[in-house]
XYZ file of C-alpha atoms in Angstrom:
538
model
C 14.100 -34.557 -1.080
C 12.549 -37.620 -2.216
C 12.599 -39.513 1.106
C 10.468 -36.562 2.592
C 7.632 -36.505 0.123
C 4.578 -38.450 0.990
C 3.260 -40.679 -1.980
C 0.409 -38.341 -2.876
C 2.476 -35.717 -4.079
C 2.149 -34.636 -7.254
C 5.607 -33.773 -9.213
C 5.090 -30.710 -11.396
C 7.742 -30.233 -14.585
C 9.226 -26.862 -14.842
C 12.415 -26.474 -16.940
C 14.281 -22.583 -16.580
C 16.666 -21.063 -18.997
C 19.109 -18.119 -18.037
C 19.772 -15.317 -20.541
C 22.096 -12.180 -19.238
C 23.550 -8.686 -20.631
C 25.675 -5.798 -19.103
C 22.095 -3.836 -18.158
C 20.080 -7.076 -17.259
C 19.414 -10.605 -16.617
C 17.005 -13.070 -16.889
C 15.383 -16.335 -15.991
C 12.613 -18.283 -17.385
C 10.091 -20.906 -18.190
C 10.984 -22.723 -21.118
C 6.991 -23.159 -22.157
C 7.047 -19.349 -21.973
C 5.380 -17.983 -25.704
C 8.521 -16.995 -27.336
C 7.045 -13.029 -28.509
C 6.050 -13.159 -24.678
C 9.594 -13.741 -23.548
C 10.834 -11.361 -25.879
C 9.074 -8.422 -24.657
C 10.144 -9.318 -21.256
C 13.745 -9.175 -22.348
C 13.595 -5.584 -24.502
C 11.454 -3.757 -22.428
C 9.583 -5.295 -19.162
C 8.742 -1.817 -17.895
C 6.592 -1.677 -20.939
C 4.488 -4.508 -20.278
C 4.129 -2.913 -17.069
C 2.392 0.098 -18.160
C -0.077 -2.258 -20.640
C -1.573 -4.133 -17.476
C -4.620 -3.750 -15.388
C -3.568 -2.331 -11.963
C -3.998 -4.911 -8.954
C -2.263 -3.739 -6.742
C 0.273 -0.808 -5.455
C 2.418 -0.040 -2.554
C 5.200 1.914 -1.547
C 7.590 0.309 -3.767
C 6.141 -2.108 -5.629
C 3.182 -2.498 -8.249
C 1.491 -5.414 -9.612
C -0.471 -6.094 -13.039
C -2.443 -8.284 -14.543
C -1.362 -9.085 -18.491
C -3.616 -10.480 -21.300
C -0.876 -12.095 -23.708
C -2.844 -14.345 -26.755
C -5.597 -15.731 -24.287
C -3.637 -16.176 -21.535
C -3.435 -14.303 -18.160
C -0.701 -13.510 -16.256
C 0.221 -11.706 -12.754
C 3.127 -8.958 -13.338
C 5.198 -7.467 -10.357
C 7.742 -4.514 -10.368
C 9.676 -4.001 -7.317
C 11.468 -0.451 -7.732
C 14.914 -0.168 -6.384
C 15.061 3.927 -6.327
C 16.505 4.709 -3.503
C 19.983 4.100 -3.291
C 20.653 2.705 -0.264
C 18.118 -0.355 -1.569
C 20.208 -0.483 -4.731
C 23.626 -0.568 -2.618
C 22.400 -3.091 -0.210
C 20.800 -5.612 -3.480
C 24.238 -5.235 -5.293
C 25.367 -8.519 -3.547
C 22.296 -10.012 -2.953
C 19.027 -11.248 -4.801
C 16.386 -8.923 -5.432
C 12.634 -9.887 -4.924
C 11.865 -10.732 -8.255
C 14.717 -13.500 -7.997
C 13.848 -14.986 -5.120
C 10.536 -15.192 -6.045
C 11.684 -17.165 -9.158
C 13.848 -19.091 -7.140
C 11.265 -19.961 -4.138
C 8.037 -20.383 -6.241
C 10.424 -23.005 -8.897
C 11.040 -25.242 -5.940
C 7.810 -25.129 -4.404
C 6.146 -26.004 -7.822
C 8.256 -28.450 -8.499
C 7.092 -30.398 -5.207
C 3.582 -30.099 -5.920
C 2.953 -27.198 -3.360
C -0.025 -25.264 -4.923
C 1.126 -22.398 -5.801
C 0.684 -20.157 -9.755
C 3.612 -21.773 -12.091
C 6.634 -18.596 -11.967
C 7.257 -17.894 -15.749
C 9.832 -15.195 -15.298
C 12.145 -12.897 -13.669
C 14.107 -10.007 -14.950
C 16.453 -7.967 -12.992
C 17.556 -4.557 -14.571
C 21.121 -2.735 -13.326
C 22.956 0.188 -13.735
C 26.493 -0.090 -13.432
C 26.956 -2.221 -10.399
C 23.624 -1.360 -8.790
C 20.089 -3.442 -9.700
C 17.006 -0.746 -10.297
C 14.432 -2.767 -10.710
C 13.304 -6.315 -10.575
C 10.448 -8.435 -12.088
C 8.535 -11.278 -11.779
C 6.030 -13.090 -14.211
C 3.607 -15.962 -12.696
C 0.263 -17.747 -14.245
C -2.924 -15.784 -13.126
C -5.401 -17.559 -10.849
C -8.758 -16.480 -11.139
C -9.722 -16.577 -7.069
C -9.985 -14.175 -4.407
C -8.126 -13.990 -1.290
C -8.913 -15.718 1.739
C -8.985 -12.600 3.492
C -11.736 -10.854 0.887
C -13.565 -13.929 1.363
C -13.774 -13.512 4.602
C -14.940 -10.232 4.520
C -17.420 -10.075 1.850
C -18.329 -13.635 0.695
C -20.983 -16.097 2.569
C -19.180 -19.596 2.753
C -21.257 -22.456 4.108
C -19.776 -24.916 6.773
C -18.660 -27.268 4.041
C -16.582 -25.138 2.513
C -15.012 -23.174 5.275
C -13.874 -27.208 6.712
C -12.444 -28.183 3.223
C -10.462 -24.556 2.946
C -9.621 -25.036 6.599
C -8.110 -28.985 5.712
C -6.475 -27.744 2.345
C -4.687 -25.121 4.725
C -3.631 -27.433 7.386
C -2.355 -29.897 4.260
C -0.406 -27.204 3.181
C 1.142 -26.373 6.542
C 2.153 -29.803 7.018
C 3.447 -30.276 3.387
C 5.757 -27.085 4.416
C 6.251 -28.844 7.764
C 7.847 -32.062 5.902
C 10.159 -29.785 4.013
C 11.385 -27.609 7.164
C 9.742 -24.403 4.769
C 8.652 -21.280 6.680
C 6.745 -18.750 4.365
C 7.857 -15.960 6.630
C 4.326 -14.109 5.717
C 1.830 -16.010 5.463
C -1.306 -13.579 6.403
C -4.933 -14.271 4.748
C -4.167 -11.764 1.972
C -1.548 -14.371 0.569
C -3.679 -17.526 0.572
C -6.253 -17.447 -3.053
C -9.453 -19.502 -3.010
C -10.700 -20.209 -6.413
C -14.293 -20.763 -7.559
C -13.837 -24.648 -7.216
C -12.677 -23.866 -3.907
C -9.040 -25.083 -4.260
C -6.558 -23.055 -1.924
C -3.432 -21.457 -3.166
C -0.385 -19.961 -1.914
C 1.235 -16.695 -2.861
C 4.036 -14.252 -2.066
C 7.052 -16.603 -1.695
C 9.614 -14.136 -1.954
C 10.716 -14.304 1.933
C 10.664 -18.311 2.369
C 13.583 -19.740 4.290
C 14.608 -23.250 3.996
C 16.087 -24.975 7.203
C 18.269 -27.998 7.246
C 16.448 -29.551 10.314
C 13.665 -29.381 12.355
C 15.331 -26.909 15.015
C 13.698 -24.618 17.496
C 14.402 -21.311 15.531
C 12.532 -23.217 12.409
C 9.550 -24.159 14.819
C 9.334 -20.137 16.133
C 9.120 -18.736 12.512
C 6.310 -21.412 11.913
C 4.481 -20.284 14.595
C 4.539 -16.821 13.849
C 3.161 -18.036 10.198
C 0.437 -19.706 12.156
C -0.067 -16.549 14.461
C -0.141 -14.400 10.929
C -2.312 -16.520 9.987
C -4.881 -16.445 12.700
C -4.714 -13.239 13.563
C -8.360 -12.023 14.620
C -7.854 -9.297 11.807
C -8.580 -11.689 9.080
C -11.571 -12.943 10.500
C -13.244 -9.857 11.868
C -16.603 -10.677 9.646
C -16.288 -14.473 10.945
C -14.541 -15.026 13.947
C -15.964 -18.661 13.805
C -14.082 -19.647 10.719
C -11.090 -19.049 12.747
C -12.169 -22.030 15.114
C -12.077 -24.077 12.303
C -9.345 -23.785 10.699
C -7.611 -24.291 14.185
C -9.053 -27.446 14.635
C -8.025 -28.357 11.482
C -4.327 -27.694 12.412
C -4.331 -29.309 15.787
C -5.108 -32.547 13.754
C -1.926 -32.461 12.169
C 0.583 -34.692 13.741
C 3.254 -30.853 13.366
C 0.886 -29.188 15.742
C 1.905 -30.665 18.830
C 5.221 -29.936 18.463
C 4.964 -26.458 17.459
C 2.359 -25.574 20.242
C 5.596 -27.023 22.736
C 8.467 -24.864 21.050
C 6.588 -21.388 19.919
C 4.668 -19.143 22.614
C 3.711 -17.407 19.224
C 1.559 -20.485 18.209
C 0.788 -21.589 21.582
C -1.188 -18.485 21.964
C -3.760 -19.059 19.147
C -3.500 -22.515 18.620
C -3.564 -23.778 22.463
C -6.980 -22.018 23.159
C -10.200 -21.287 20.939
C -10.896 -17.658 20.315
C -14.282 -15.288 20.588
C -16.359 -15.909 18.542
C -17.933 -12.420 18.316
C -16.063 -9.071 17.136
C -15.617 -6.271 19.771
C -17.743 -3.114 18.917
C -14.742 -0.923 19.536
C -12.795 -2.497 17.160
C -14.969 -1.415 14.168
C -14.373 2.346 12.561
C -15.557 4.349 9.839
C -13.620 5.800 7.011
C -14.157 9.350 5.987
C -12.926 10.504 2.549
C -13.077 14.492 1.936
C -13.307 14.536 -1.480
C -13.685 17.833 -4.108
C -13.484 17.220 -7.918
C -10.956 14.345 -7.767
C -12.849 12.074 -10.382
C -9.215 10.797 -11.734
C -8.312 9.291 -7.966
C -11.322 9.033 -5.787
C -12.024 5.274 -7.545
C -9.081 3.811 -6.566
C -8.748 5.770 -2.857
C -12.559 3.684 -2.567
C -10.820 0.094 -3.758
C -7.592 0.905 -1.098
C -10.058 0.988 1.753
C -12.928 -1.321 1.036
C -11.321 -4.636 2.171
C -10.688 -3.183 5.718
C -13.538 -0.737 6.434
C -16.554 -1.639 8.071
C -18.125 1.729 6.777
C -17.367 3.970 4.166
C -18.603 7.537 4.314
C -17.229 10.231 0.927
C -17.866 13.271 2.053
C -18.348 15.592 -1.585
C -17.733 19.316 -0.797
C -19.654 20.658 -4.125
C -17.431 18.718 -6.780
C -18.474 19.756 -10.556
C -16.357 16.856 -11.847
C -18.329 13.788 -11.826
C -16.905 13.035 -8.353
C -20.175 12.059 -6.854
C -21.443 9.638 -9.905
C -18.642 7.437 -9.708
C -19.453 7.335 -5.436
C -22.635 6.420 -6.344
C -22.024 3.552 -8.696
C -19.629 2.081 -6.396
C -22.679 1.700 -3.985
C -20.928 4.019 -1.044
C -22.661 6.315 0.930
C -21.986 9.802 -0.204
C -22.917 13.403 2.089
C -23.201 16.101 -0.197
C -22.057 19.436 0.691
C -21.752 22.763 -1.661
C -18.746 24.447 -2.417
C -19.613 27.712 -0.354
C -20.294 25.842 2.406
C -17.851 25.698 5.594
C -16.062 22.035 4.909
C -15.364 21.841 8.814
C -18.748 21.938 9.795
C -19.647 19.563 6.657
C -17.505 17.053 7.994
C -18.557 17.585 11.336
C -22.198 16.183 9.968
C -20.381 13.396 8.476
C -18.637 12.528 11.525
C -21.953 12.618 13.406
C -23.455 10.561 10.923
C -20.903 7.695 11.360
C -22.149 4.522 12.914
C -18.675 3.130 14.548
C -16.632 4.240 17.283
C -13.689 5.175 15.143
C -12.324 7.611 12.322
C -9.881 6.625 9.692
C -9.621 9.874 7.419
C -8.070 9.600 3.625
C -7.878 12.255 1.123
C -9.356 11.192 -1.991
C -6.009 11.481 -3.283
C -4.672 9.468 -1.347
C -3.889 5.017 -0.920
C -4.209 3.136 1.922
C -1.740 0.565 1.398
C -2.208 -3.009 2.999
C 0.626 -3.194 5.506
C -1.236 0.204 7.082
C -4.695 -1.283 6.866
C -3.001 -4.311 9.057
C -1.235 -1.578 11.640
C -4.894 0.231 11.943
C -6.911 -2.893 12.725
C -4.086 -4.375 15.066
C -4.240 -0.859 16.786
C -7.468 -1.350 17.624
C -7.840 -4.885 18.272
C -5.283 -4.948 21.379
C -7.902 -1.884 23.134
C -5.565 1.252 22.391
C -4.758 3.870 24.998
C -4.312 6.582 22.611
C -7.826 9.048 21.421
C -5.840 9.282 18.097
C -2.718 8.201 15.395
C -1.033 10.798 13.476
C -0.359 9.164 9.982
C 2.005 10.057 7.878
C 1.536 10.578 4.187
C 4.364 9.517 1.378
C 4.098 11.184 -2.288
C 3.943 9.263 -5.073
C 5.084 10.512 -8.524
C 4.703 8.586 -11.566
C 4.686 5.575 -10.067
C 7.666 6.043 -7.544
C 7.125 7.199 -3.782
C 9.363 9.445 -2.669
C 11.569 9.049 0.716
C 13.378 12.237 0.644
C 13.438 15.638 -0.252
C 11.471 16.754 2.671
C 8.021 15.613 1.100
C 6.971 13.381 3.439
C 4.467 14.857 6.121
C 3.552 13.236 9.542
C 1.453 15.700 11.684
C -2.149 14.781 10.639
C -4.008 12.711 12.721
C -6.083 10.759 10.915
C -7.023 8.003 13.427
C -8.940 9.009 16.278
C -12.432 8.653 18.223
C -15.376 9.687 17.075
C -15.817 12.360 19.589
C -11.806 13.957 19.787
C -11.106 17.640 18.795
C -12.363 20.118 15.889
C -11.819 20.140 12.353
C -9.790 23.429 10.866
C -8.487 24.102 7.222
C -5.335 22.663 6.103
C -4.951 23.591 2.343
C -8.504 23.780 1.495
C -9.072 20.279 3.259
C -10.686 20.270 6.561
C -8.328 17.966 9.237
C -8.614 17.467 12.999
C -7.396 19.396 15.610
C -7.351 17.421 18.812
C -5.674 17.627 22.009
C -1.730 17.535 22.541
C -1.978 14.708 24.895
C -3.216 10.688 24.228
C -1.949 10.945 20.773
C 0.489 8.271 18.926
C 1.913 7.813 16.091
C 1.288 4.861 13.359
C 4.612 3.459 11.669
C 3.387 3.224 8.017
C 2.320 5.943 5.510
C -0.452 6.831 3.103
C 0.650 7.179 -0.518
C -0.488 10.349 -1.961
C -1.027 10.421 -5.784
C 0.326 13.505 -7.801
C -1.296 13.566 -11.378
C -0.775 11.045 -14.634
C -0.159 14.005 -16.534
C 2.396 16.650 -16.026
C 0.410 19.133 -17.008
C -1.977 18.754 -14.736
C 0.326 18.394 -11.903
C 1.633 21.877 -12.668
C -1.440 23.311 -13.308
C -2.881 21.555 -10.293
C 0.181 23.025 -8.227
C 0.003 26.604 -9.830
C -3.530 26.922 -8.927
C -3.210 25.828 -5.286
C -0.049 28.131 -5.177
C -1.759 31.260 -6.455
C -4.970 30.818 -4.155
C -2.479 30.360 -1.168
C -0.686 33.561 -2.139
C -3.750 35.387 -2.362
C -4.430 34.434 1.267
C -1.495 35.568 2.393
C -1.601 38.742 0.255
C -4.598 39.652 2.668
C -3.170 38.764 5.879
C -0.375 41.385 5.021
C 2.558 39.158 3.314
C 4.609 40.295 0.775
C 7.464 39.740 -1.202
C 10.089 41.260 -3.899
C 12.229 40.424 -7.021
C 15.078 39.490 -4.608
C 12.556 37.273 -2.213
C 11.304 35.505 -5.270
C 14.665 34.282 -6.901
C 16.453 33.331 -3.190
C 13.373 31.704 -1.858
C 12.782 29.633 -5.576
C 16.081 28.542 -5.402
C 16.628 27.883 -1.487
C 13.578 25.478 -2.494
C 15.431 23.297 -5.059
C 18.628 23.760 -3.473
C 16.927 22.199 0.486
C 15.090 19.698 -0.900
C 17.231 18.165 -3.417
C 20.578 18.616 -2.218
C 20.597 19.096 1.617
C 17.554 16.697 1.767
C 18.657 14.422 -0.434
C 15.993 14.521 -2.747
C 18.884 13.169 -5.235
C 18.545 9.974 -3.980
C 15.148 9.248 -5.101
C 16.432 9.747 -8.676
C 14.182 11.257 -11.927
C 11.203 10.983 -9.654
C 13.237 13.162 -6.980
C 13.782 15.679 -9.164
C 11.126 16.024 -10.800
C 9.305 17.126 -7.155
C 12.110 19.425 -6.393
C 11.388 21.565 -9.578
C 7.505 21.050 -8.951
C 8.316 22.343 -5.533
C 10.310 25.009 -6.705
C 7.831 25.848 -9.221
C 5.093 26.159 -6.207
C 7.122 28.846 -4.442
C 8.319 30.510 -7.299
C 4.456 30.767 -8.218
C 3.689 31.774 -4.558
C 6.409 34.629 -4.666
C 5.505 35.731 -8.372
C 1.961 36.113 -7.238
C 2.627 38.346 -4.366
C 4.482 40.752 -6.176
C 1.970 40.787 -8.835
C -0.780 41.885 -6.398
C 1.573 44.376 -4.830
C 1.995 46.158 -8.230
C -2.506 45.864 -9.073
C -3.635 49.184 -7.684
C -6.993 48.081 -7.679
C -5.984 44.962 -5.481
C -3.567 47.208 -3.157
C -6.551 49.471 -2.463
C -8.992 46.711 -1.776
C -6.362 44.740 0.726
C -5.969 48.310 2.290
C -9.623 49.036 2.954
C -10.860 45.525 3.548
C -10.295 45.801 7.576
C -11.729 49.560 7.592
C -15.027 48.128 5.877
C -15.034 44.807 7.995
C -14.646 47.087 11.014
C-alpha cells in the first residue's frame, strides 16, 4: 500500500488484540482502559443500557458512553430474527466489519474516530448480537449543518476541499464507502471533516468499471438535492471542488450515476412542492412525544403537535422544545381539531406521526426523495413496525400498513382509528412507501399492560353498545386463537423474548376485550341502559 500513499499522509498506530469464548468474541484496541475492556467482555449489553441515546432504528441503537473522562460512540446491531442470525453464521456481522474497515482506514490516515472495539455475542452456532466501540467526535453532521447552521463561504469551500481530499484519498486506494450520504460525514467546531459508518466499504483490486459505478453512486449519495434542501448553493461547491480532482474525469466517463450530478450544476433554489409539514396527534404521551419531536426535526420544514386536552405535561415539554403546539380539549371532536391543524399548515404536504411513534432516517430519505422527483400519487400509506424493549418486531402479525400518512394538504377526511384521528382519502392515486415507522410500546411493563387493558376495556365498551357480545366459551377460544395466530402460525417465534412477550400482550388485549363484554352483559344496570339508549336517542 505504500507505493499508493501520497507523502502527506499521516500514518496513525493502532495495535488490536483478539480474545474469544464459546458465547462470544472479541477484538480490540490495545490503548483501550483495561476496566473499560472488561466491561465490554462480561456484559456489553450493559453498557448499552448506561448510555445517552443517539440514535435508533429498526435494528440497531447507538449510545454515547462517559468512561473516566472520556467519550465514546456505542452501537448494538440486534440479530433477532432468525433468518439474520442464519445468514451471519458464516459471515461477519456489522460490528466486525466495522472493526475491520475503520482499523484500515485509520491506519492510512483517512479521518475517521479511532475503532476501540468489537464484540460479537452467539448462541450455539448463530451470532445475536454484535458491537462496536469508536472515540466520540464532538461535531455535527454535514447534513444538520446544512439544515440548521449558517456557514459562511469560507467554510462551506474548505468542507467542500476536505471532502473532495477525502474522495480522492479513497480514489488512490480503489475504496468505495458504499453509503456515503451527508448524515455520515461529521464537521467539528474547528471545521475538520470526518467520515463515519464504514461498515459496507468494499475494497477493489484495480481501478475497474464496476469500482468507478459504486463511486459514483457515493458521489450521487452524496449530492443528492435532499441534503441540501436549506442550501442548494453549497451543493455547487462542493461539486466544483470534486471536478478539480484529477478522479473526476474519469468517473464522470464510466458512471451515468455521477455524470448526472457532477457533469451539470444544479438549482440553486428549492421547489415549493417539495416542502411538507409534519403533524403529530398527541394526548398525554409525555414519556415519548420528546423523542417522536428529535426523529422528525432534521427533515421537517414545519412542525405542527397537535395536543387533544393532555393532563400529562404533554404540552410543556412542546413548548420548551420551541414547536408550535394547537391546543384542543379532550371533549372536543379530534377530527375536526386536526382538520384546524391541517388548515393551519403552511406547506403543500402532510407527514402524520403518532407521538408514539419514530421516524427513522432511511424513511425520512424515502419521504423527501418522494417528493423531490414531483410524485404522481395525492398520498403514501406508511407502514408502522412495533418496537418492544428495544427490539422491533417483524412477525407475529403486528406490523400494520393501511394508514396513509403522506398526502396533500387538501386529500380526504379524518375519522377515528383507536381514539386517534387518521385520513380517509380516496381509493385511487395512492402508493405505498417501502420503510416503516417504529412504534414505541412502554419502558415499563406495567404500564404497557395497563396501557393495553385500558384501551381494551374502552374498545369493548364500544362495542358493548353497538350490540356485540360474547361468552365464557368466546373468551377462552378467541384468547387463545390470539397467542396461538400470532406466535405460531405467524411466526411470532422468530422474533424471540421480544416476540413473545407481544403475543401474550396481545392475548392479554383480547382476553380483556372478551372479559369485559361478558362483564357488562351480567351489570343489569348497564344491560338496561344499552337497551334503552336507541329508544331515548330516537
Amino acid at each position: 500500500m505504500s507505493n499508493l500513499e501520497p507523502m502527506t499522509c499521516e500514518h496513525q498506530q493502532l495495535q488490536v488484540k483478539k480474545r474469544r469464548s464459546i458465547r462470544r468474541a472479541m477484538r480490540w484496541d490495545t490503548q483501550l482502559p483495561k476496566d473499560l475492556e472488561l466491561k465490554l467482555w462480561q456484559d456489553p449489553h450493559g453498557l448499552l443500557d448506561q448510555g445517552e441515546t443517539l440514535h435508533i432504528k429498526l435494528s440497531c441503537s447507538v449510545v454515547k458512553l462517559q468512561h473516566e473522562g472520556d467519550t465514546y460512540v456505542f452501537k448494538c446491531q440486534d440479530l433477532n430474527d432468525l433468518g439474520a442470525r442464519a445468514k451471519n453464521a458464516l459471515s461477519k456481522t456489522t460490528g466486525c466489519r466495522s472493526m475491520q474497515n475503520s482499523t484500515y482506514l485509520y491506519r492510512l490516515g483517512i479521518p475517521t474516530p479511532r475503532p476501540r472495539a468489537c464484540i460479537e455475542t452467539t448462541v450455539g452456532p448463530f451470532k445475536k448480537r454484535s458491537y462496536f466501540l469508536t472515540d466520540y467526535v464532538e461535531s455535527t453532521t454535514l447534513y444538520r449543518l446544512m439544515r440548521h447552521g449558517s456557514p459562511d463561504t469560507a467554510r462551506l469551500q474548505s468542507i467542500a476541499e476536505q471532502i473532495a481530499d477525502i474522495l480522492e484519498r479513497l480514489d488512490e486506494l480503489k475504496v468505495a464507502h458504499k453509503d456515503l450520504k451527508a448524515e455520515n460525514l461529521l464537521v467539528d467546531p474547528l471545521g475538520k471533516v470526518w467520515l463515519i459508518d464504514l461498515e459496507s466499504i468494499t475494497r477493489y483490486r484495480q481501478h475497474c468499471k464496476p469500482f468507478r459505478q459504486r463511486q459514483g453512486r457515493d458521489v450521487s449519495d452524496l449530492l443528492h438535492p435532499r441534503n441540501w434542501r436549506s442550501n442548494p448553493a453549497a451543493a455547487e461547491i462542493v461539486r466544483q471542488a470534486i471536478l478539480k480532482k484529477s478522479f473526476a474525469a474519469k468517473l464522470i466517463e464510466q458512471s451515468d450515476e455521477a455524470r448526472q450530478y457532477l457533469g451539470e450544476a444544479r438549482p440553486e433554489e428549492n421547489n415549493s412542492e417539495q416542502l411538507f409539514t409534519v403533524l403529530i396527534p398527541s394526548y398525554n404521551n409525555a414519556p415519548t412525544i420528546a423523542s417522536c419531536v428529535d426523529s422528525v426535526c432534521d427533515i421537517a420544514d414545519e412542525i405542527l403537535v397537535v395536543d387533544m386536552g393532555s393532563t400529562d405535561g404533554t404540552h410543556d415539554i412542546v413548548r420548551n422544545k420551541g414547536i408550535g403546539c394547537i391546543l384542543g380539549s379532550a371533549t372536543a371532536d379530534r377530527c375536526e381539531v386536526l382538520e384546524v391543524a391541517r388548515q393551519q399548515a403552511q406547506h403543500p404536504w402532510i407527514l402524520q406521526i403518532m407521538a408514539n411513534e419514530r421516524l427513522n432516517p432511511e424513511l425520512g430519505r424515502q419521504v423527501q426523495d418522494t417528493l423531490f422527483f414531483n410524485p404522481t400519487k395525492d398520498g403514501y400509506r406508511i407502514g408502522t413496525t412495533p418496537c418492544v424493549q428495544g427490539t422491533h418486531l417483524r412477525y407475529g402479525g403486528f406490523q400494520r400498513s393501511d394508514s396513509v400518512r403522506l398526502y396533500r394538504r387538501d386529500l380526504g377526511n379524518y375519522e377515528l382509528v383507536e381514539h386517534m384521528p387518521e385520513l380517509q382519502p380516496p381509493d385511487h392515486r395512492i402508493g405505498v412507501l417501502r420503510s416503516r415507522l417504529a412504534v414505541r410500546t412502554p419502558e415499563s411493563v406495567v404500564d404497557d399492560i395497563k396501557e393495553r387493558v385500558t384501551a381494551s376495556t374502552e374498545r369493548a365498551e364500544r362495542d358493548f353498545h353497538r350490540g356485540q357480545r360474547s361468552t365464557w366459551p368466546k373468551l377462552l377460544w378467541r384468547s387463545s386463537r390470539k397467542f396461538i395466530e400470532a406466535y405460531l402460525l405467524r411466526h411470532g417465534w422468530r422474533d424471540g423474548w421480544a416476540g413473545l412477550h407481544a403475543c401474550l400482550m396481545a392475548m392479554l388485549e383480547t382476553y380483556t376485550h372478551e372479559m369485559t363484554l361478558v362483564y357488562l352483559e351480567r351489570s343489569p344496570e348497564i344491560e338496561i341502559t344499552a337497551r334503552e339508549a336507541p329508544r331515548r336517542a330516537a
